[in-house]
Coordinates of C-alpha atoms in Angstrom, one line a residue:
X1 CA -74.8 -32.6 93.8
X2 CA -76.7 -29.5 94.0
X3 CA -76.5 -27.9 90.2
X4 CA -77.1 -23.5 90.5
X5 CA -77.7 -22.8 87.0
X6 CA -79.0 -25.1 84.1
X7 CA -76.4 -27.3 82.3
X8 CA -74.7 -26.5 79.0
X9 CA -73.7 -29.0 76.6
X10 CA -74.2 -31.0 73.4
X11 CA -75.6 -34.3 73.2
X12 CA -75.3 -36.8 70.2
X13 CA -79.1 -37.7 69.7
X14 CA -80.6 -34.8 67.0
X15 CA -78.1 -35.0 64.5
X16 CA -76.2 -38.7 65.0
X17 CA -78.9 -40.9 65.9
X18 CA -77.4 -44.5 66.4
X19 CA -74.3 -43.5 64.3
X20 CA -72.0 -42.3 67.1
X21 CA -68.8 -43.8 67.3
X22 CA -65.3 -43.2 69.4
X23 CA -64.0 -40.9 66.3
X24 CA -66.5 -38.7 66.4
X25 CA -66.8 -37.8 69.9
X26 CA -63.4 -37.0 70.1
X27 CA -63.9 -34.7 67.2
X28 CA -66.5 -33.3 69.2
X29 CA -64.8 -32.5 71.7
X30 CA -62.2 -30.7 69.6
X31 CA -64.9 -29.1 68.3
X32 CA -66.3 -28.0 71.4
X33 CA -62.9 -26.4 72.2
X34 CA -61.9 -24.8 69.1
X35 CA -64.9 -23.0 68.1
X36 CA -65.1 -21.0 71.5
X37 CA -68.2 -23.1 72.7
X38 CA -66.4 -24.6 75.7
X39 CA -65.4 -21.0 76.8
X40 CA -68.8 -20.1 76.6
X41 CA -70.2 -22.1 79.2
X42 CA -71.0 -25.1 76.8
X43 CA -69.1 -28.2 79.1
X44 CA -70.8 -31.3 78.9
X45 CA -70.5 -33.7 75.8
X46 CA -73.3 -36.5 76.4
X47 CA -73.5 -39.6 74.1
X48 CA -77.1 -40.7 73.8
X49 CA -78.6 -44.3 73.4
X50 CA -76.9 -47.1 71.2
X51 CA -73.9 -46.7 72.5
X52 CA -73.9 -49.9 74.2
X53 CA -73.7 -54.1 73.3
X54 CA -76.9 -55.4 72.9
X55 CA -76.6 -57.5 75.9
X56 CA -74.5 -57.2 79.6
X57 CA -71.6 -59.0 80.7
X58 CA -71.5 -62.1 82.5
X59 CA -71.1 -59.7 85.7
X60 CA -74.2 -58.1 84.7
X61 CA -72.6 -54.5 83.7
X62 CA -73.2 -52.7 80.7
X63 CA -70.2 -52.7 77.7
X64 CA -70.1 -50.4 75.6
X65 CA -70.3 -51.4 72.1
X66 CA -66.9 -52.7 70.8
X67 CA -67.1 -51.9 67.5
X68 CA -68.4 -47.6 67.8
X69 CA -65.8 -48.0 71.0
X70 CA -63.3 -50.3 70.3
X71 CA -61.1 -48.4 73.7
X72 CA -64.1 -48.6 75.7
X73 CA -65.8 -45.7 77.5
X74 CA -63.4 -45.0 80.3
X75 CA -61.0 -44.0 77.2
X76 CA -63.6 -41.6 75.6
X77 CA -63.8 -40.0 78.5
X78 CA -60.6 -39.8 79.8
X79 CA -60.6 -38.0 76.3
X80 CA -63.1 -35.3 77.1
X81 CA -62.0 -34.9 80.7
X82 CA -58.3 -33.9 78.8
X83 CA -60.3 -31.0 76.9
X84 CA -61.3 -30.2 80.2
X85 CA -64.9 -30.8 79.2
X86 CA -67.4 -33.3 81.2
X87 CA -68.6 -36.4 80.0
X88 CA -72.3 -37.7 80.0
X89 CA -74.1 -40.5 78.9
X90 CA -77.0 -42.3 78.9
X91 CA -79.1 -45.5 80.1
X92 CA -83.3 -45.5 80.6
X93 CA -85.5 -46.3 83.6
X94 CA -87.1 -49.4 81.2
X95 CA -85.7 -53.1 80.5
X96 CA -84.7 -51.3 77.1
X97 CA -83.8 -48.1 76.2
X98 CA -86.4 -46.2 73.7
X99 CA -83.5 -47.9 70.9
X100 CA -84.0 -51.3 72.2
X101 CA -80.5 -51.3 74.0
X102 CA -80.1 -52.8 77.6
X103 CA -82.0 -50.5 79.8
X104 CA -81.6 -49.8 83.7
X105 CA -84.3 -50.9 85.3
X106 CA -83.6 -53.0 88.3
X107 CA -79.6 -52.8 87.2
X108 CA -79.7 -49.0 88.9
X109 CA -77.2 -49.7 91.7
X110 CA -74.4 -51.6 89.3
X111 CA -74.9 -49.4 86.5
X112 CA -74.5 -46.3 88.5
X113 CA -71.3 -47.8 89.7
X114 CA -70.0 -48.8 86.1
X115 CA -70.9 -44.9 85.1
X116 CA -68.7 -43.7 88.2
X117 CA -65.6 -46.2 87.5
X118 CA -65.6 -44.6 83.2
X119 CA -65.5 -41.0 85.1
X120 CA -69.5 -40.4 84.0
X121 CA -70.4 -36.7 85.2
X122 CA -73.8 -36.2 83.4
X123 CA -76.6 -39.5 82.9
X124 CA -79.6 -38.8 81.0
X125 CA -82.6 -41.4 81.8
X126 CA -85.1 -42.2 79.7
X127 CA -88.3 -43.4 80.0
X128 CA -89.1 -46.1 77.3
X129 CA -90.1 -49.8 78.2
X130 CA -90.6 -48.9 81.7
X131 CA -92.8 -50.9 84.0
X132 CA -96.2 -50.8 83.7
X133 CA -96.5 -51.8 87.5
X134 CA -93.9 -49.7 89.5
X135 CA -94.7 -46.0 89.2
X136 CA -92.1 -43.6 87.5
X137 CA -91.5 -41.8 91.2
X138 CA -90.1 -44.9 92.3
X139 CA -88.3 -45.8 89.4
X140 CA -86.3 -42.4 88.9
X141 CA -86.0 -42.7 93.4
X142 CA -84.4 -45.8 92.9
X143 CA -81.9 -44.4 90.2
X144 CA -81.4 -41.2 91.7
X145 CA -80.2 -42.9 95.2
X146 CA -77.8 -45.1 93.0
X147 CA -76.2 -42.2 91.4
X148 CA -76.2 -40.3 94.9
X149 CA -74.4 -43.6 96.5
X150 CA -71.9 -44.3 93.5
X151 CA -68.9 -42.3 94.9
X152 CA -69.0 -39.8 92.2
X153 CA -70.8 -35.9 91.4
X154 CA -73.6 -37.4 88.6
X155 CA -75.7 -34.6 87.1
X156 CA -79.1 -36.8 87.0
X157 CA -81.2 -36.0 84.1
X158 CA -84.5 -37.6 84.1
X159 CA -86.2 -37.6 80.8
X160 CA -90.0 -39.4 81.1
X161 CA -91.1 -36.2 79.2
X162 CA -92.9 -34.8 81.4
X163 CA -95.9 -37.8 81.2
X164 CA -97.4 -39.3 84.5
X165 CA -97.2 -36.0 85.9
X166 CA -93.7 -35.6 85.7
X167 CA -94.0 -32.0 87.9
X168 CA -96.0 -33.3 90.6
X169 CA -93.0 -35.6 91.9
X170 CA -89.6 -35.0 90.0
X171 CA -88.1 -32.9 93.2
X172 CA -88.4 -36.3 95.2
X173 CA -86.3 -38.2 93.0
X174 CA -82.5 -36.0 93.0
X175 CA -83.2 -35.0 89.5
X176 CA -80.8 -32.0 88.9
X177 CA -82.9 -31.3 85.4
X178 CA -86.3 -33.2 84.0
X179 CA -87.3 -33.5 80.7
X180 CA -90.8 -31.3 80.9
X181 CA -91.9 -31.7 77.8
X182 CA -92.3 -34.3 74.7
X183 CA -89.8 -34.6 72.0
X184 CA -88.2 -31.7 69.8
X185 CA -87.7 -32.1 66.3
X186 CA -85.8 -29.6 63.7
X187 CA -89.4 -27.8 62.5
X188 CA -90.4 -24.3 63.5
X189 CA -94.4 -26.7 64.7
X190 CA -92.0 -28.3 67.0
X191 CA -90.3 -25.3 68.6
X192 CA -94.0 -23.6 68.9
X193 CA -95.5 -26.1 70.3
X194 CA -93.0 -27.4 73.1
X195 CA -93.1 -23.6 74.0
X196 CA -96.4 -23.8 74.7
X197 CA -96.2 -26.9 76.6
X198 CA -93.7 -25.1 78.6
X199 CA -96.3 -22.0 79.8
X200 CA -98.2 -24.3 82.3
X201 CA -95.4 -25.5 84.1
X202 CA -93.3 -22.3 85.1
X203 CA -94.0 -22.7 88.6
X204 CA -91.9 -25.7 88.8
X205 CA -88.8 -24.5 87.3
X206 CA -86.0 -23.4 89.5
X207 CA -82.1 -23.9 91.2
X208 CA -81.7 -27.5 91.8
X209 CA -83.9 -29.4 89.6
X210 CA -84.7 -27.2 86.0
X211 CA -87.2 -27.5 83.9
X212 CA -85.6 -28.9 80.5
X213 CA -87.3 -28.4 77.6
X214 CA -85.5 -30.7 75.3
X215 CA -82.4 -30.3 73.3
X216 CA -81.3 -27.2 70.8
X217 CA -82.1 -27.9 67.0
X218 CA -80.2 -24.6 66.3
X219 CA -78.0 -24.7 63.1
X220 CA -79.3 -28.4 61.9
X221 CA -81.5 -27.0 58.5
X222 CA -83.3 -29.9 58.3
X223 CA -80.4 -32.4 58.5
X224 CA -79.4 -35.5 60.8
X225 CA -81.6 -37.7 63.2
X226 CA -84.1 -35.3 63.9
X227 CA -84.5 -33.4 60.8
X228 CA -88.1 -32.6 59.8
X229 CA -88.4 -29.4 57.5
X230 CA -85.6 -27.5 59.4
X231 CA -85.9 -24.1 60.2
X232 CA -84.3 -20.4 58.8
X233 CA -81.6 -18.7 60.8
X234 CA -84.0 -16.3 62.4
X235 CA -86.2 -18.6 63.4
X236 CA -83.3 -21.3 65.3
X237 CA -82.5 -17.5 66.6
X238 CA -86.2 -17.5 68.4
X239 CA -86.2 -20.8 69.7
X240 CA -82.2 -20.2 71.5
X241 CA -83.6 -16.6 72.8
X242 CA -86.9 -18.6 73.9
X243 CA -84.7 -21.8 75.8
X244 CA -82.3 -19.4 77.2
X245 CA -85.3 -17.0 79.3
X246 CA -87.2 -19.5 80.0
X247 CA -83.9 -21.1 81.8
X248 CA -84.0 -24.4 80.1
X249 CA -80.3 -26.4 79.8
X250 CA -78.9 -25.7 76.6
X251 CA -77.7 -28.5 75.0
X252 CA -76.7 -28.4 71.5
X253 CA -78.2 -31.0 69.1
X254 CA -76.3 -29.7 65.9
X255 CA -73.0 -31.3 64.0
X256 CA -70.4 -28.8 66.1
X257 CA -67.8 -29.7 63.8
X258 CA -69.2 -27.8 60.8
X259 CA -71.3 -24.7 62.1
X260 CA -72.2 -22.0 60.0
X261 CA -71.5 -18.7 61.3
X262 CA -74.6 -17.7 61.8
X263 CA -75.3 -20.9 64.6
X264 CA -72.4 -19.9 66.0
X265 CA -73.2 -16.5 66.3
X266 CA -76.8 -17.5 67.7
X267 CA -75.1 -20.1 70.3
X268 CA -72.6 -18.4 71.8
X269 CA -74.6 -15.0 72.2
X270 CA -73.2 -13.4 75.8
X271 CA -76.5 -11.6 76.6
X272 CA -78.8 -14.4 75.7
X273 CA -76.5 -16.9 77.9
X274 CA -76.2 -14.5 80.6
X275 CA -79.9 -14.4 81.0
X276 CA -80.1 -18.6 80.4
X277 CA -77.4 -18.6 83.7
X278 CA -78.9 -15.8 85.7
X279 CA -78.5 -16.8 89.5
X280 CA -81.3 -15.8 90.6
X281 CA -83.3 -18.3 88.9
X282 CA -86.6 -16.6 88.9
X283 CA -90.1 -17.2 87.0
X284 CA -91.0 -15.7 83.8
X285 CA -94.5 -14.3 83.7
X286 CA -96.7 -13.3 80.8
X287 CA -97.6 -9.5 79.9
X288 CA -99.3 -8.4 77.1
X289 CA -101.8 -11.2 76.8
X290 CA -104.3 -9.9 74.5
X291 CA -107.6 -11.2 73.1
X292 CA -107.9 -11.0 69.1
X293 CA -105.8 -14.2 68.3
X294 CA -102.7 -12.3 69.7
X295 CA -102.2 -14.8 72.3
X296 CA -101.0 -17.6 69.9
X297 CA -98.8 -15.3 68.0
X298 CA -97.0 -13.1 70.2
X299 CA -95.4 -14.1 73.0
X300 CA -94.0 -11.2 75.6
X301 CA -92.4 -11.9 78.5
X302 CA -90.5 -10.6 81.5
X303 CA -88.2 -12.2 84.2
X304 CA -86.9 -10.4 88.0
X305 CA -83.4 -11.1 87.4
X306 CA -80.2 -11.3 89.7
X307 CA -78.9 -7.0 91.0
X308 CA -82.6 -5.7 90.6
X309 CA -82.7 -6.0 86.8
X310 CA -85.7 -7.3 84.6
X311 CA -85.2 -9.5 80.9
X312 CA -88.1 -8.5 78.5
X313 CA -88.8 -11.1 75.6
X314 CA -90.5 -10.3 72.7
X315 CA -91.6 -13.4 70.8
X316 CA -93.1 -13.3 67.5
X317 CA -94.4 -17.1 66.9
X318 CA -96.3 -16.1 63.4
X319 CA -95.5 -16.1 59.6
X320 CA -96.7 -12.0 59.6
X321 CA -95.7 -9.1 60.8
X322 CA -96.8 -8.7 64.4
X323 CA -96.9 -5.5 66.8
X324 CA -95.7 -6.3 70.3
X325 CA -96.4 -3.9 73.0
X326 CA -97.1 -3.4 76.7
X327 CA -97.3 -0.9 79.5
X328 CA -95.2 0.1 81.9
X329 CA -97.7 -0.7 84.7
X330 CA -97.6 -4.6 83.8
X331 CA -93.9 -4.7 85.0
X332 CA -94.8 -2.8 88.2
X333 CA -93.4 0.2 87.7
X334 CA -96.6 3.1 86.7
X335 CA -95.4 6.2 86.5
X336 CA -96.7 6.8 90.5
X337 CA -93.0 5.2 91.0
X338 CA -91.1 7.2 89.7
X339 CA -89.2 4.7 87.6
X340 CA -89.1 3.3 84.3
X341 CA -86.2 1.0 82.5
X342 CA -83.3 1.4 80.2
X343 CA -84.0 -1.5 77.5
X344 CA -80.6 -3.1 76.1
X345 CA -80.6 -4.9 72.9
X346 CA -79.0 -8.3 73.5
X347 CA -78.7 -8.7 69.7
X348 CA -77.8 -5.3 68.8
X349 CA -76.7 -3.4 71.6
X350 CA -79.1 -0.9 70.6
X351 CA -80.4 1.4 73.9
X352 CA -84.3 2.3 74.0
X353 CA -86.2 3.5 76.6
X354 CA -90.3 3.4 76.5
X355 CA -92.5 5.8 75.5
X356 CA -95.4 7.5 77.5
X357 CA -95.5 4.1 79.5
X358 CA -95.2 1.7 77.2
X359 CA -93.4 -0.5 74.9
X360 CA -94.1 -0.8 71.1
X361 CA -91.9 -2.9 68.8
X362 CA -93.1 -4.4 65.1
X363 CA -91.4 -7.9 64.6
X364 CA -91.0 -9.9 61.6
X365 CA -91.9 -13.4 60.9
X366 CA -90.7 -15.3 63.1
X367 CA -88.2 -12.8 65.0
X368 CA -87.8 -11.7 68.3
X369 CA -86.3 -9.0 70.5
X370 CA -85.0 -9.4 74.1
X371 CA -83.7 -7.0 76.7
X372 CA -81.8 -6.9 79.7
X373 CA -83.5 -3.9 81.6
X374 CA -82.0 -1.5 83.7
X375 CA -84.5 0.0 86.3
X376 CA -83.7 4.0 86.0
X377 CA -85.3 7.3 87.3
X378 CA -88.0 9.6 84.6

């Protein structure tokens, strides 16, 4: 399959952990439904490790674990498929998964197989336990011809994290998304630093095989698998505006079943999506990048989008006030053109247009402000 725009889901892992179970999936799923998500472009629901036995069959297959899934997978997502949602799971490139469980490795062909004949559309792989003699290349190869040769559309999402330089040879394996950086956890450090990780590796995002920079944390405060010291609601705001234009899947790591309004306001935001789905699929690229210990702390970007528009990002990663600005001249368009851009408010819906060639705007902690820009005559 040849994925166009970066997946939208929720997977199990932030807030459940190991305690995932047939109940709560298909509350998930209701969830998912009821609450608009699925409307919004949020399809996939992806159960992460520990879903399975401890050992295979006498065939050699996977089973899922009787107890969490007394009605066995094919059931749960038969389940999904009814909410007319898509069903993912998940299995690692290693002899165990990073929670000890069965894992893949030289099982790729049967278990790709098994995940076609329970309806899998989505597998995340992992990269725990993996040999320390095979490379990863040929280890995610192996598993992404498997799931090319299984008789079924399987979104391949390879997660080694982006170690063993991940970028350099992901696009030969079929991966539809890889995991391009280390682990998030529900703390603003977490959210800062994976951004950071992110800069370097731009160049390799793009339609076919996205850069994924981990699952959401929005609207956990602290709670389930994850949880560190949580964040505020302005702050989860940041990090969904900061996944969605850097075009990173957005999968949601919350409980869905008990949003606040304010997570649901965040997640389903039309503009912010919009600009996470863009069809272009273009590159950010840094402006503003000035000296003075303003590099660390504010964060402005812009993106080419799809019909000739541009997406400005302004990030403020500090606990202080921060001025963000730039010049007209750094998105190409000096006054010699003719041109400037009509700045829309994907929060408020507030208008602004810059002033004598440039852009000023004073953010507090921890806030942002993104655009969709319309390119306009002086």
């Amino acid at each position: 399959m040849l994925i166009k725009t970066p997946p939208m889901g929720w997977n199990s892992w932030n807030t459940f952990g190991e305690n995932i179970n047939e109940d709560m999936i298909r509350e998930t799923a209701d969830a998912m439904v009821s609450t608009g998500l699925k409307d919004a472009g949020y399809e996939y629901l992806v159960i992460d490790d520990c879903w399975s036995e401890h050992g295979r069959d006498k065939d050699g297959r996977l089973v899922a674990d009787h107890v969490k899934f007394p009605h066995g997978m094919k059931a749960v997502a038969d389940y999904v498929h009814e909410k007319g949602l898509k069903f993912g799971m998940y299995s690692c490139a290693g002899t165990l998964t990073c929670a000890r469980y069965p894992g893949s490795y030289e099982h790729e062909f049967i278990d790709a197989e098994t995940f076609a004949s329970w309806g899998v559309d989505y597998l995340k792989y992992d990269y725990c336990y993996h040999s320390p003699i095979v490379p990863g290349p040929y280890l995610y190869r192996r598993m992404g011809l498997a799931l090319e040769n299984c008789g079924r559309d399987i979104l391949f999402s390879a997660c080694s994290w982006g170690s063993d330089e991940t970028h350099e040879w992901i696009k030969t394996t079929g991966a539809d998304i890889w995991r391009s950086t280390g682990d998030i956890f529900d703390s603003w450090k977490s959210i800062r630093d994976l951004t950071q990780q992110q800069e370097k590796l731009h160049p390799f995002n793009g339609a076919g095989c996205f850069n994924d920079m981990d699952m959401l944390v929005t609207g956990m405060y602290g709670k389930g698998n994850v949880g560190i010291a949580g964040c505020d609601d302005v702050q989860y705001r940041t990090h969904f505006a900061l996944w969605c234009f850097m075009q990173s899947p957005l999968m949601i790591g919350c409980d869905v079943r008990n949003m606040s309004d304010a997570t649901k306001e965040t997640l389903m935001n039309p503009g912010l999506i919009s600009l996470d789905q863009d069809p272009a699929v273009r590159q950010p690229f840094r402006i503003a990048k000035w000296d003075g210990g303003y590099v660390d702390k504010v964060l402005v970007y812009a993106r080419h989008l799809a019909h000739g528009e541009l997406a400005v990002g302004l990030f403020n990663m500090d606990s202080e006030k921060a001025r963000a600005q730039f010049n007209m001249d750094e998105l190409a368009l000096p006054e010699s053109t003719g041109k400037t851009i009509e700045m829309h408010n994907v929060f408020s819906g507030e208008t602004i247009m810059p002033q004598n060639g440039a852009v000023g705007r004073v953010l507090e902690p921890y806030a942002c402000e993104v655009y969709r820009c319309r390119i306009v005559d002086l």
